[in-house]
Amino acid sequence: MPTTITFLGHSGVMVRRGPHTLLIDPFLTGNPAAVHTPAQLSPTHIALTHGHDDHIGDTAALAKASGATLYAAWEICEFFGEQGIKHLEPGNPGGEIKTAFGSIAFTKAFHSSSHKGRYMGQPCGLVIRLRGDNEKDLTLYHCGDTDLFADMGLIADIYKPDIAFIPIGDRFTMG
């Protein structure tokens, strides 16, 4: 089964490979660029780069409806655990979590991370490695919201991403 990557609007991305559907930063409701509603998606995994509303978006509803595993900073996982989300995999920059589809490594990102005044942990970039039995391994780098920084060169050297998702918003991210 081929890998498909779909832009969900803003920073949101859906990655499908085999039986796995990963949503990254699923801000759908209220997002004028979103082409899907939460009811149309059934993720097996959700990964978050940081805790701002326009990134966590519909995470709680999606995770509750689908039973998806959530990968995010420790504080974000605590927040969603308080909302009844059961399958939580916290991480921080420098850490890597093995998953059913491969792995997610957390990298640095230079931004802020809060939700309604609550600190939501350090913002992260995500390196997602998709392992496939019948397909070439694929490495994705989702920078999250960040400024350009020199360690992006190290991330490229170490992880060798095939595809990168890079923010270019100018006021709150690199321009």
Coordinates of C-alpha atoms in Angstrom, one line a residue, residues 21 30 32 45 73-74 78 84 92 100 118 135 139 141 156 159 167-168 170 174:
T21 CA -2.9 7.1 9.8
G30 CA -12.2 26.9 12.5
P32 CA -10.4 28.1 6.8
H45 CA -1.7 8.1 15.7
A73 CA 5.7 16.9 24.9
W74 CA 5.2 15.7 28.5
E78 CA -0.6 15.6 30.9
G84 CA -9.6 11.4 29.4
N92 CA 11.0 15.8 24.6
A100 CA 3.9 0.6 15.2
R118 CA -1.1 27.1 30.8
E135 CA 8.1 0.0 0.6
T139 CA 11.8 9.9 6.8
Y141 CA 10.8 16.2 9.3
A156 CA 19.4 17.0 8.1
Y159 CA 18.2 11.9 10.1
P167 CA 6.7 26.9 8.4
I168 CA 6.9 30.2 6.5
D170 CA 7.0 35.4 8.9
M174 CA 10.6 32.0 9.8

